[in-house]
Tab-separated table of C-alpha atoms and ligand atoms in Angstrom:
chain	number	residue	atom	x	y	z
A	1	UNK	CA	-84.399	-7.043	33.428
A	2	UNK	CA	-81.230	-6.216	35.204
A	3	UNK	CA	-78.134	-7.912	34.161
A	4	UNK	CA	-77.478	-10.780	37.168
A	5	UNK	CA	-74.107	-9.565	39.126
A	6	UNK	CA	-71.484	-11.991	40.392
A	7	UNK	CA	-68.262	-11.788	41.719
A	8	UNK	CA	-66.996	-14.597	39.474
A	9	UNK	CA	-68.496	-16.039	36.380
A	10	UNK	CA	-66.924	-19.616	35.526
A	11	UNK	CA	-67.366	-20.774	32.118
A	12	UNK	CA	-67.958	-24.300	31.625
A	13	UNK	CA	-68.912	-26.897	34.229
A	14	UNK	CA	-66.349	-29.672	33.526
A	15	UNK	CA	-63.984	-30.909	36.283
A	16	UNK	CA	-61.826	-27.692	36.049
A	17	UNK	CA	-64.720	-25.189	36.304
A	18	UNK	CA	-66.515	-27.137	38.961
A	19	UNK	CA	-63.247	-27.274	41.174
A	20	UNK	CA	-62.798	-23.726	40.765
A	21	UNK	CA	-66.391	-22.577	41.428
A	22	UNK	CA	-66.411	-24.853	44.387
A	23	UNK	CA	-63.320	-23.390	45.842
A	24	UNK	CA	-64.361	-20.132	45.424
A	25	UNK	CA	-67.864	-20.407	46.700
A	26	UNK	CA	-66.098	-21.598	50.084
A	27	UNK	CA	-64.229	-18.542	50.252
A	28	UNK	CA	-67.356	-16.849	50.144
A	29	UNK	CA	-67.454	-15.423	46.465
A	30	UNK	CA	-70.729	-15.010	44.679
A	31	UNK	CA	-70.262	-17.607	41.680
A	32	UNK	CA	-72.150	-18.125	38.561
A	33	UNK	CA	-71.399	-20.852	36.273
A	34	UNK	CA	-72.563	-20.887	32.802
A	35	UNK	CA	-72.660	-24.295	30.773
A	36	UNK	CA	-73.105	-24.847	26.965
A	37	UNK	CA	-74.388	-28.439	27.343
A	38	UNK	CA	-77.541	-29.633	28.925
A	39	UNK	CA	-75.233	-31.444	31.535
A	40	UNK	CA	-72.404	-30.882	33.850
A	41	UNK	CA	-68.916	-32.730	33.115
A	42	UNK	CA	-67.784	-31.695	29.689
A	43	UNK	CA	-65.237	-34.458	28.503
A	44	UNK	CA	-66.460	-36.598	31.661
A	45	UNK	CA	-69.154	-38.085	29.714
A	46	UNK	CA	-70.729	-41.231	31.700
A	47	UNK	CA	-73.811	-42.985	29.620
A	48	UNK	CA	-76.568	-43.929	31.239
A	49	UNK	CA	-76.768	-47.507	32.735
A	50	UNK	CA	-79.540	-48.633	30.621
A	51	UNK	CA	-77.397	-48.668	27.718
A	52	UNK	CA	-74.610	-50.526	28.899
A	53	UNK	CA	-75.577	-52.292	32.035
A	54	UNK	CA	-73.171	-49.696	34.066
A	55	UNK	CA	-72.215	-46.104	33.638
A	56	UNK	CA	-69.761	-46.723	30.561
A	57	UNK	CA	-67.526	-43.968	29.874
A	58	UNK	CA	-67.867	-41.792	26.735
A	59	UNK	CA	-64.991	-39.637	27.612
A	60	UNK	CA	-62.576	-39.862	30.524
A	61	UNK	CA	-62.380	-43.221	32.021
A	62	UNK	CA	-59.060	-44.029	33.862
A	63	UNK	CA	-57.438	-42.614	36.931
A	64	UNK	CA	-53.788	-42.213	36.034
A	65	UNK	CA	-51.111	-42.478	38.354
A	66	UNK	CA	-50.453	-40.660	41.881
A	67	UNK	CA	-53.467	-37.792	40.780
A	68	UNK	CA	-53.354	-36.520	44.239
A	69	UNK	CA	-56.373	-34.032	43.738
A	70	UNK	CA	-58.526	-36.888	42.493
A	71	UNK	CA	-57.693	-38.945	45.044
A	72	UNK	CA	-58.396	-36.577	47.860
A	73	UNK	CA	-61.776	-35.663	46.171
A	74	UNK	CA	-62.728	-39.159	45.596
A	75	UNK	CA	-62.235	-39.751	49.350
A	76	UNK	CA	-64.319	-37.077	50.115
A	77	UNK	CA	-67.010	-38.103	48.027
A	78	UNK	CA	-67.007	-41.567	49.603
A	79	UNK	CA	-66.100	-43.257	46.122
A	80	UNK	CA	-63.768	-45.735	45.482
A	81	UNK	CA	-61.403	-46.978	43.012
A	82	UNK	CA	-61.180	-50.453	41.021
A	83	UNK	CA	-57.759	-51.225	40.009
A	84	UNK	CA	-57.301	-52.192	36.453
A	85	UNK	CA	-55.443	-55.545	35.633
A	86	UNK	CA	-54.844	-57.931	32.966
A	87	UNK	CA	-52.327	-58.068	29.864
A	88	UNK	CA	-51.619	-56.207	26.753
A	89	UNK	CA	-51.956	-58.305	23.853
A	90	UNK	CA	-50.721	-57.405	20.175
A	91	UNK	CA	-52.495	-58.754	17.220
A	92	UNK	CA	-50.094	-58.899	14.535
A	93	UNK	CA	-49.858	-60.386	10.927
A	94	UNK	CA	-53.155	-62.575	11.977
A	95	UNK	CA	-51.458	-63.877	15.293
A	96	UNK	CA	-51.771	-62.910	18.951
A	97	UNK	CA	-48.750	-62.275	21.055
A	98	UNK	CA	-48.252	-60.825	24.329
A	99	UNK	CA	-47.098	-57.107	23.828
A	100	UNK	CA	-43.796	-56.219	24.876
A	101	UNK	CA	-43.007	-52.357	24.926
A	102	UNK	CA	-39.551	-51.236	23.977
A	103	UNK	CA	-37.861	-50.444	27.394
A	104	UNK	CA	-37.741	-46.739	26.776
A	105	UNK	CA	-34.904	-46.377	29.223
A	106	UNK	CA	-32.768	-49.049	27.544
A	107	UNK	CA	-29.565	-48.701	25.465
A	108	UNK	CA	-29.338	-45.880	22.797
A	109	UNK	CA	-32.778	-44.774	23.150
A	110	UNK	CA	-32.205	-44.111	27.164
A	111	UNK	CA	-29.104	-42.412	26.136
A	112	UNK	CA	-30.491	-40.138	23.384
A	113	UNK	CA	-33.355	-39.052	25.722
A	114	UNK	CA	-31.003	-38.297	28.725
A	115	UNK	CA	-28.607	-36.348	26.285
A	116	UNK	CA	-31.306	-34.079	24.939
A	117	UNK	CA	-30.666	-30.692	26.206
A	118	UNK	CA	-33.060	-28.644	23.725
A	119	UNK	CA	-36.617	-29.992	23.075
A	120	UNK	CA	-37.414	-31.018	19.630
A	121	UNK	CA	-40.305	-32.809	18.385
A	122	UNK	CA	-40.669	-36.488	18.601
A	123	UNK	CA	-40.441	-36.571	14.613
A	124	UNK	CA	-37.414	-34.584	14.577
A	125	UNK	CA	-35.847	-36.749	17.563
A	126	UNK	CA	-36.451	-40.038	15.631
A	127	UNK	CA	-35.121	-38.699	12.514
A	128	UNK	CA	-32.083	-37.466	13.960
A	129	UNK	CA	-31.304	-40.305	16.153
A	130	UNK	CA	-33.295	-43.311	14.516
A	131	UNK	CA	-33.547	-42.979	11.101
A	132	UNK	CA	-32.430	-46.069	9.705
A	133	UNK	CA	-34.355	-49.329	8.768
A	134	UNK	CA	-32.634	-51.141	11.856
A	135	UNK	CA	-34.889	-48.854	14.108
A	136	UNK	CA	-38.400	-49.020	12.141
A	137	UNK	CA	-39.742	-51.085	14.836
A	138	UNK	CA	-38.363	-48.822	17.674
A	139	UNK	CA	-40.051	-45.937	15.539
A	140	UNK	CA	-43.102	-47.344	15.046
A	141	UNK	CA	-43.449	-48.381	18.586
A	142	UNK	CA	-42.886	-44.602	20.017
A	143	UNK	CA	-45.163	-42.974	17.444
A	144	UNK	CA	-47.989	-45.500	18.104
A	145	UNK	CA	-47.713	-44.510	21.799
A	146	UNK	CA	-47.457	-40.914	21.198
A	147	UNK	CA	-50.470	-40.964	18.953
A	148	UNK	CA	-52.377	-43.559	20.813
A	149	UNK	CA	-51.850	-42.631	24.207
A	150	UNK	CA	-51.275	-38.798	24.369
A	151	UNK	CA	-53.432	-38.204	21.140
A	152	UNK	CA	-50.693	-36.283	19.766
A	153	UNK	CA	-48.948	-35.628	16.633
A	154	UNK	CA	-45.406	-36.606	16.428
A	155	UNK	CA	-44.459	-33.872	14.174
A	156	UNK	CA	-45.741	-31.472	17.163
A	157	UNK	CA	-45.158	-33.284	20.377
A	158	UNK	CA	-42.354	-32.332	22.571
A	159	UNK	CA	-39.766	-34.988	23.310
A	160	UNK	CA	-38.687	-33.426	26.695
A	161	UNK	CA	-42.466	-33.816	28.045
A	162	UNK	CA	-42.520	-37.450	26.735
A	163	UNK	CA	-39.032	-38.162	28.314
A	164	UNK	CA	-40.790	-36.728	31.609
A	165	UNK	CA	-43.844	-39.023	31.146
A	166	UNK	CA	-42.064	-41.999	30.026
A	167	UNK	CA	-38.984	-41.977	32.028
A	168	UNK	CA	-37.632	-41.537	35.670
A	169	UNK	CA	-41.031	-42.571	37.286
A	170	UNK	CA	-42.642	-45.645	38.468
A	171	UNK	CA	-45.076	-47.805	36.236
A	172	UNK	CA	-48.287	-45.795	36.327
A	173	UNK	CA	-51.156	-47.711	38.085
A	174	UNK	CA	-54.462	-47.459	36.388
A	175	UNK	CA	-57.846	-47.452	37.947
A	176	UNK	CA	-61.710	-46.830	37.459
A	177	UNK	CA	-63.941	-45.288	39.711
A	178	UNK	CA	-67.002	-47.476	40.985
A	179	UNK	CA	-69.901	-45.737	39.883
A	180	UNK	CA	-67.786	-43.912	37.111
A	181	UNK	CA	-66.198	-40.481	36.618
A	182	UNK	CA	-70.010	-38.991	36.352
A	183	UNK	CA	-70.371	-39.940	40.193
A	184	UNK	CA	-67.383	-37.375	41.064
A	185	UNK	CA	-68.824	-34.663	38.553
A	186	UNK	CA	-72.208	-35.355	40.484
A	187	UNK	CA	-70.528	-34.794	43.955
A	188	UNK	CA	-69.072	-31.551	42.519
A	189	UNK	CA	-71.714	-30.055	41.276
A	190	UNK	CA	-73.760	-30.551	44.667
A	191	UNK	CA	-70.943	-29.168	46.549
A	192	UNK	CA	-70.974	-26.144	44.075
A	193	UNK	CA	-74.735	-25.718	44.829
A	194	UNK	CA	-74.089	-26.098	48.614
A	195	UNK	CA	-71.804	-23.095	48.422
A	196	UNK	CA	-74.511	-21.277	46.669
A	197	UNK	CA	-73.027	-21.110	43.287
A	198	UNK	CA	-75.616	-21.080	40.413
A	199	UNK	CA	-75.228	-23.420	37.534
A	200	UNK	CA	-76.885	-22.166	34.273
A	201	UNK	CA	-77.098	-25.084	31.584
A	202	UNK	CA	-77.754	-24.574	27.898
A	203	UNK	CA	-76.008	-21.541	28.260
A	204	UNK	CA	-73.120	-21.256	25.472
A	205	UNK	CA	-70.847	-17.905	25.794
A	206	UNK	CA	-70.117	-16.338	22.569
A	207	UNK	CA	-68.579	-13.195	23.841
A	208	UNK	CA	-67.237	-11.291	26.937
A	209	UNK	CA	-66.827	-7.687	27.031
A	210	UNK	CA	-64.621	-5.455	29.491
A	211	UNK	CA	-67.064	-2.726	30.882
A	212	UNK	CA	-66.508	-0.010	33.667
A	213	UNK	CA	-63.794	-2.142	34.987
A	214	UNK	CA	-66.171	-5.329	35.193
A	215	UNK	CA	-66.582	-8.087	32.610
A	216	UNK	CA	-69.976	-8.558	30.750
A	217	UNK	CA	-70.492	-11.945	29.406
A	218	UNK	CA	-73.017	-12.626	26.492
A	219	UNK	CA	-74.522	-15.882	26.046
A	220	UNK	CA	-75.856	-17.213	22.654
A	221	UNK	CA	-79.276	-17.615	24.201
A	222	UNK	CA	-79.272	-13.758	24.681
A	223	UNK	CA	-78.653	-14.067	28.435
A	224	UNK	CA	-75.993	-11.438	29.935
A	225	UNK	CA	-74.249	-11.994	32.981
A	226	UNK	CA	-71.862	-9.302	34.620
A	227	UNK	CA	-68.716	-10.397	37.226
A	228	UNK	CA	-65.703	-8.880	38.348
A	229	UNK	CA	-63.875	-11.750	36.885
A	230	UNK	CA	-64.516	-14.384	34.365
A	231	UNK	CA	-62.800	-18.044	34.430
A	232	UNK	CA	-62.714	-19.616	31.106
A	233	UNK	CA	-62.393	-23.499	31.167
A	234	UNK	CA	-63.457	-23.808	27.890
A	235	UNK	CA	-61.082	-26.469	25.728
A	236	UNK	CA	-58.502	-24.575	23.680
A	237	UNK	CA	-60.146	-25.284	20.155
A	238	UNK	CA	-63.339	-23.920	21.645
A	239	UNK	CA	-61.535	-20.669	23.158
A	240	UNK	CA	-60.794	-19.455	19.548
A	241	UNK	CA	-64.741	-19.204	18.817
A	242	UNK	CA	-65.380	-16.832	21.999
A	243	UNK	CA	-65.021	-12.912	21.101
A	244	UNK	CA	-62.609	-11.608	23.677
A	245	UNK	CA	-61.557	-7.900	24.703
A	246	UNK	CA	-58.633	-7.024	22.433
A	247	UNK	CA	-55.951	-7.467	24.892
A	248	UNK	CA	-57.287	-10.835	26.385
A	249	UNK	CA	-57.422	-11.946	22.837
A	250	UNK	CA	-53.786	-10.979	22.396
A	251	UNK	CA	-52.609	-12.857	25.211
A	252	UNK	CA	-54.530	-15.794	24.748
A	253	UNK	CA	-52.940	-16.194	21.268
A	254	UNK	CA	-50.393	-18.072	22.992
A	255	UNK	CA	-52.624	-20.911	23.188
A	256	UNK	CA	-51.641	-21.702	19.526
A	257	UNK	CA	-48.503	-23.248	20.848
A	258	UNK	CA	-50.113	-25.937	23.092
A	259	UNK	CA	-51.062	-28.913	21.030
A	260	UNK	CA	-54.374	-30.456	21.042
A	261	UNK	CA	-55.423	-33.798	19.789
A	262	UNK	CA	-58.684	-35.780	18.660
A	263	UNK	CA	-60.306	-39.131	19.754
A	264	UNK	CA	-62.960	-41.301	18.556
A	265	UNK	CA	-64.230	-43.785	21.202
A	266	UNK	CA	-66.148	-46.809	20.554
A	267	UNK	CA	-68.018	-48.850	22.895
A	268	UNK	CA	-69.631	-52.266	21.827
A	269	UNK	CA	-71.537	-54.048	24.113
A	270	UNK	CA	-71.766	-57.973	23.326
A	271	UNK	CA	-73.757	-60.681	24.486
A	272	UNK	CA	-70.885	-62.809	25.387
A	273	UNK	CA	-67.195	-62.557	25.777
A	274	UNK	CA	-66.498	-64.167	22.768
A	275	UNK	CA	-62.834	-62.663	22.334
A	276	UNK	CA	-61.640	-64.672	25.151
A	277	UNK	CA	-60.476	-67.152	22.891
A	278	UNK	CA	-58.655	-65.615	19.932
A	279	UNK	CA	-57.238	-67.898	17.280
A	280	UNK	CA	-55.988	-70.723	19.798
A	281	UNK	CA	-54.884	-68.184	22.411
A	282	UNK	CA	-56.484	-67.842	25.675
A	283	UNK	CA	-57.155	-63.940	26.027
A	284	UNK	CA	-59.302	-64.176	29.004
A	285	UNK	CA	-56.672	-62.087	30.775
A	286	UNK	CA	-56.916	-59.301	27.952
A	287	UNK	CA	-56.811	-55.814	29.002
A	288	UNK	CA	-55.477	-53.757	25.826
A	289	UNK	CA	-55.215	-55.398	22.371
A	290	UNK	CA	-53.056	-53.383	20.140
A	291	UNK	CA	-52.713	-53.843	16.286
A	292	UNK	CA	-52.244	-51.806	12.968
A	293	UNK	CA	-56.029	-51.970	12.197
A	294	UNK	CA	-58.075	-48.992	11.313
A	295	UNK	CA	-59.303	-49.145	15.291
A	296	UNK	CA	-55.876	-49.735	16.462
A	297	UNK	CA	-56.531	-50.037	20.061
A	298	UNK	CA	-59.089	-51.867	22.096
A	299	UNK	CA	-59.738	-52.600	25.866
A	300	UNK	CA	-61.816	-54.442	28.030
A	301	UNK	CA	-63.755	-53.940	31.315
A	302	UNK	CA	-61.734	-56.992	32.890
A	303	UNK	CA	-64.772	-58.056	34.377
A	304	UNK	CA	-67.136	-61.135	33.341
A	305	UNK	CA	-70.270	-59.062	34.150
A	306	UNK	CA	-69.088	-56.372	31.774
A	307	UNK	CA	-68.927	-57.931	28.092
A	308	UNK	CA	-68.112	-54.734	26.563
A	309	UNK	CA	-65.154	-53.754	24.273
A	310	UNK	CA	-63.853	-50.235	23.769
A	311	UNK	CA	-62.056	-48.980	20.595
A	312	UNK	CA	-59.786	-45.967	20.471
A	313	UNK	CA	-58.583	-44.024	17.414
A	314	UNK	CA	-56.508	-41.178	18.605
A	315	UNK	CA	-54.328	-38.226	17.183
A	316	UNK	CA	-53.876	-37.766	13.632
A	317	UNK	CA	-55.463	-41.232	12.853
A	318	UNK	CA	-58.570	-39.715	13.713
A	319	UNK	CA	-58.486	-37.578	10.386
A	320	UNK	CA	-59.056	-40.574	8.010
A	321	UNK	CA	-62.265	-41.200	9.974
A	322	UNK	CA	-63.722	-37.814	10.370
A	323	UNK	CA	-66.535	-38.393	7.188
A	324	UNK	CA	-67.913	-41.350	9.317
A	325	UNK	CA	-71.084	-40.853	10.849
A	326	UNK	CA	-71.933	-42.794	14.063
A	327	UNK	CA	-73.218	-46.176	12.497
A	328	UNK	CA	-70.343	-46.200	10.081
A	329	UNK	CA	-67.579	-45.871	12.839
A	330	UNK	CA	-69.140	-48.831	14.611
A	331	UNK	CA	-68.959	-50.751	11.517
A	332	UNK	CA	-65.460	-49.811	11.085
A	333	UNK	CA	-64.864	-50.863	14.835
A	334	UNK	CA	-66.544	-54.094	14.148
A	335	UNK	CA	-64.667	-54.813	10.661
A	336	UNK	CA	-61.340	-54.201	12.609
A	337	UNK	CA	-62.290	-56.788	15.549
A	338	UNK	CA	-63.651	-59.420	12.852
A	339	UNK	CA	-60.233	-58.763	10.879
A	340	UNK	CA	-58.043	-59.568	13.916
A	341	UNK	CA	-59.980	-62.628	15.401
A	342	UNK	CA	-60.797	-63.971	11.707
A	343	UNK	CA	-64.509	-63.799	12.147
A	344	UNK	CA	-67.305	-62.660	10.126
A	345	UNK	CA	-68.472	-59.068	10.938
A	346	UNK	CA	-71.979	-60.216	10.235
A	347	UNK	CA	-71.713	-62.624	13.315
A	348	UNK	CA	-70.104	-59.861	15.493
A	349	UNK	CA	-73.240	-57.873	14.782
A	350	UNK	CA	-75.562	-60.639	15.740
A	351	UNK	CA	-73.862	-60.794	19.098
A	352	UNK	CA	-73.982	-57.083	19.996
A	353	UNK	CA	-76.213	-55.659	22.412
A	354	UNK	CA	-75.534	-51.927	22.339
A	355	UNK	CA	-72.963	-49.743	20.736
A	356	UNK	CA	-71.852	-46.135	20.629
A	357	UNK	CA	-69.320	-44.129	18.683
A	358	UNK	CA	-68.396	-40.831	20.070
A	359	UNK	CA	-66.131	-38.600	17.719
A	360	UNK	CA	-64.739	-35.801	20.067
A	361	UNK	CA	-63.642	-33.689	17.152
A	362	UNK	CA	-67.044	-33.371	16.101
A	363	UNK	CA	-68.456	-31.995	19.242
A	364	UNK	CA	-69.057	-28.310	19.315
A	365	UNK	CA	-68.058	-27.717	22.854
A	366	UNK	CA	-64.877	-29.602	22.710
A	367	UNK	CA	-63.743	-30.154	19.115
A	368	UNK	CA	-61.306	-32.509	20.094
A	369	UNK	CA	-60.137	-34.610	23.157
A	370	UNK	CA	-57.416	-33.247	25.326
A	371	UNK	CA	-53.971	-31.297	25.074
A	372	UNK	CA	-50.466	-32.243	24.839
A	373	UNK	CA	-47.208	-30.553	25.333
A	374	UNK	CA	-45.123	-29.044	22.261
A	375	UNK	CA	-41.768	-27.554	22.340
A	376	UNK	CA	-43.257	-24.212	23.095
A	377	UNK	CA	-45.907	-25.263	25.643
A	378	UNK	CA	-44.241	-24.468	28.905
A	379	UNK	CA	-43.474	-21.024	27.722
A	380	UNK	CA	-47.298	-20.369	26.582
A	381	UNK	CA	-48.794	-21.851	29.926
A	382	UNK	CA	-46.705	-19.431	31.669
A	383	UNK	CA	-47.995	-16.708	29.818
A	384	UNK	CA	-51.638	-17.655	29.872
A	385	UNK	CA	-51.687	-18.503	33.804
A	386	UNK	CA	-50.051	-15.097	34.556
A	387	UNK	CA	-52.798	-13.433	36.500
A	388	UNK	CA	-51.468	-9.692	36.459
A	389	UNK	CA	-54.734	-8.750	38.115
A	390	UNK	CA	-56.624	-9.906	34.956
A	391	UNK	CA	-60.459	-9.748	34.562
A	392	UNK	CA	-60.486	-12.937	32.188
A	393	UNK	CA	-58.659	-16.088	33.458
A	394	UNK	CA	-57.853	-19.085	31.667
A	395	UNK	CA	-58.082	-22.434	33.358
A	396	UNK	CA	-58.306	-26.330	32.443
A	397	UNK	CA	-56.631	-29.289	31.735
A	398	UNK	CA	-54.328	-27.736	29.030
A	399	UNK	CA	-52.841	-25.016	31.706
A	400	UNK	CA	-51.616	-27.589	33.903
A	401	UNK	CA	-47.872	-27.465	34.010
A	402	UNK	CA	-47.161	-30.623	36.067
A	403	UNK	CA	-46.507	-34.092	34.231
A	404	UNK	CA	-49.970	-35.416	33.442
A	405	UNK	CA	-51.560	-32.489	31.353
A	406	UNK	CA	-54.532	-33.689	29.200
A	407	UNK	CA	-56.280	-35.541	32.464
A	408	UNK	CA	-58.935	-35.097	34.697
A	409	UNK	CA	-56.309	-34.539	37.518
A	410	UNK	CA	-54.694	-31.829	35.435
A	411	UNK	CA	-58.138	-30.060	35.247
A	412	UNK	CA	-59.243	-30.567	38.833
A	413	UNK	CA	-55.615	-29.101	39.905
A	414	UNK	CA	-55.809	-26.185	37.412
A	415	UNK	CA	-59.306	-25.205	38.468
A	416	UNK	CA	-57.841	-25.177	42.254
A	417	UNK	CA	-54.885	-23.441	41.225
A	418	UNK	CA	-56.842	-20.614	39.528
A	419	UNK	CA	-59.470	-20.414	42.369
A	420	UNK	CA	-56.546	-19.771	45.001
A	421	UNK	CA	-54.532	-17.382	42.809
A	422	UNK	CA	-58.024	-15.170	42.923
A	423	UNK	CA	-58.375	-15.820	46.601
A	424	UNK	CA	-54.955	-14.545	47.515
A	425	UNK	CA	-55.110	-11.651	45.283
A	426	UNK	CA	-58.275	-10.408	46.741
A	427	UNK	CA	-56.779	-10.914	50.223
A	428	UNK	CA	-53.780	-8.467	49.430
B	1	FAD	C1	-62.676	-39.694	24.768
B	1	FAD	C2	-61.483	-38.964	25.900
B	1	FAD	C3	-60.992	-39.911	26.959
B	1	FAD	C4	-60.283	-39.489	27.970
B	1	FAD	N1	-59.591	-40.271	28.782
B	1	FAD	C5	-59.358	-39.720	30.023
B	1	FAD	C6	-59.051	-40.806	31.131
B	1	FAD	O1	-58.998	-42.063	30.746
B	1	FAD	N2	-58.104	-40.277	32.023
B	1	FAD	C7	-58.093	-38.905	32.049
B	1	FAD	O2	-57.749	-38.555	33.460
B	1	FAD	N3	-58.356	-38.004	31.399
B	1	FAD	C8	-59.176	-38.231	30.235
B	1	FAD	N4	-59.621	-37.652	29.333
B	1	FAD	C9	-59.457	-36.307	29.307
B	1	FAD	C10	-60.092	-35.638	30.425
B	1	FAD	O3	-61.471	-35.797	30.151
B	1	FAD	C11	-59.956	-34.161	30.436
B	1	FAD	O4	-58.872	-33.537	30.307
B	1	FAD	C12	-61.087	-33.185	31.480
B	1	FAD	O5	-62.183	-33.654	31.721
B	1	FAD	C13	-61.138	-31.843	30.808
B	1	FAD	O6	-61.911	-31.130	32.062
B	1	FAD	P1	-61.874	-29.387	31.771
B	1	FAD	O7	-62.798	-28.978	32.794
B	1	FAD	O8	-60.659	-28.904	31.590
B	1	FAD	O9	-62.558	-29.354	30.328
B	1	FAD	P2	-64.078	-29.547	29.879
B	1	FAD	O10	-64.134	-31.027	30.457
B	1	FAD	O11	-64.175	-29.730	28.282
B	1	FAD	O12	-65.092	-28.584	30.383
B	1	FAD	C14	-65.254	-27.444	29.872
B	1	FAD	C15	-66.745	-27.199	29.864
B	1	FAD	O13	-66.935	-25.954	28.693
B	1	FAD	C16	-67.980	-26.165	28.186
B	1	FAD	N5	-68.004	-25.185	27.289
B	1	FAD	C17	-67.498	-25.223	25.816
B	1	FAD	N6	-67.847	-24.354	25.359
B	1	FAD	C18	-68.676	-23.316	26.002
B	1	FAD	C19	-69.116	-22.130	25.811
B	1	FAD	N7	-68.819	-21.487	24.728
B	1	FAD	N8	-69.730	-21.656	26.660
B	1	FAD	C20	-69.975	-22.307	28.004
B	1	FAD	N9	-69.412	-23.162	28.245
B	1	FAD	C21	-68.758	-24.048	27.239
B	1	FAD	C22	-68.016	-27.604	27.950
B	1	FAD	O14	-69.341	-28.102	27.351
B	1	FAD	C23	-67.495	-28.250	28.866
B	1	FAD	O15	-68.576	-28.461	30.003
B	1	FAD	C24	-60.254	-38.178	28.108
B	1	FAD	C25	-60.887	-37.324	27.436
B	1	FAD	C26	-61.603	-37.681	26.162
B	1	FAD	C27	-62.337	-36.775	25.312
């Protein structure tokens, strides 16, 4: 059988791949999308409504901040946002208190961050400026934020990138998509098909060859596809598993300078919102609950119709749980909650209706959750996104040079940028 020919082969039907494919299809390109999973969306993974009573998110859940590309797409798709509100609580030494995150712009910390001229890792920065025992609370709070929010290792994470993320900006509003992120992916996939792009599921790419000025893509299922250009949107750890033409492999080695963290997400649906009264406190407004438990972060759905708690372990803290299967992770989550609220895990289990635990580090087509900046990331991104007429291009959340790398917005914006680079180059 003849090898199917395309102008562009997009590897990966996540946010970046679908966004790039749609843009290229609109410009009249013949696009083929090869996706390893049996579904589109990648790290956007909305579960079936039957499981949790709504499309609960196994992957991305929140729309952070301004996110202009996401907002434009939502408007086009007729999807709306539900603002997230509620209070952050701390559970510490058997008591609950409202969380008061340190003011990162304040006093000595703000000054030390403002004075920083050359990038260093967060661990080095803390060691240099805040090593004493009097700063232990501040260190704890910063490390918790770097690990928990950015899924990053403080020994690798860039202080300048975090300064950019934390300071000089309004507090970032958060929202969820009514109908879930899956609705956005369904819209994008339908748009791609409308532009005549063909999506092949269950088509894991294992090698790319350069042949006669074209690229030949080999899938693990034995299928082959030829194209003028290939856009790889696979997560960075997966990139290392694809055999690439030598020169491309050498260029893509720069990806080692981009951090990539892991996340374990635990979703627990209960019969009741039993947590609203915690040890005599009224926790009816609970949004986030932070602690030093094995599963340290929890959040609610801010809705009485959704008695669901989501547990979150991120960054280096996932390593100690790597050996646990899904049931053991669920048990660990229940144990953390029981300990904080002074309840028996057995009673919590009796109230449980549905449970899922997803260790993204074990996902063969992600091998982690999302990227973060190290002191060498901006330089690496410049190398990786320099197109210089190359037949194999890299796109996806990790290549986004704006402030919020590691997000859906970053993936959509990166996909769009890559498509526009190709379209512009072909017009010359
Ligand atoms: C648990 C979790 C929570 C998150 N929370 C948020 C959040 O609240 N808000 C937010 O904005 N972002 C969040 N993110 C990050 C966000 O999900 C990602 O940044 C974004 O979805 C990445 O999109 P992408 O297209 O770059 O990559 P992906 O979505 O990973 O797409 C790449 C695609 O390539 C496919 N693929 C992999 N290997 C191969 C291969 N060999 N051949 C063919 N296809 C292959 C994958 O299956 C995948 O579909 C979260 C991520 C995780 C894991």
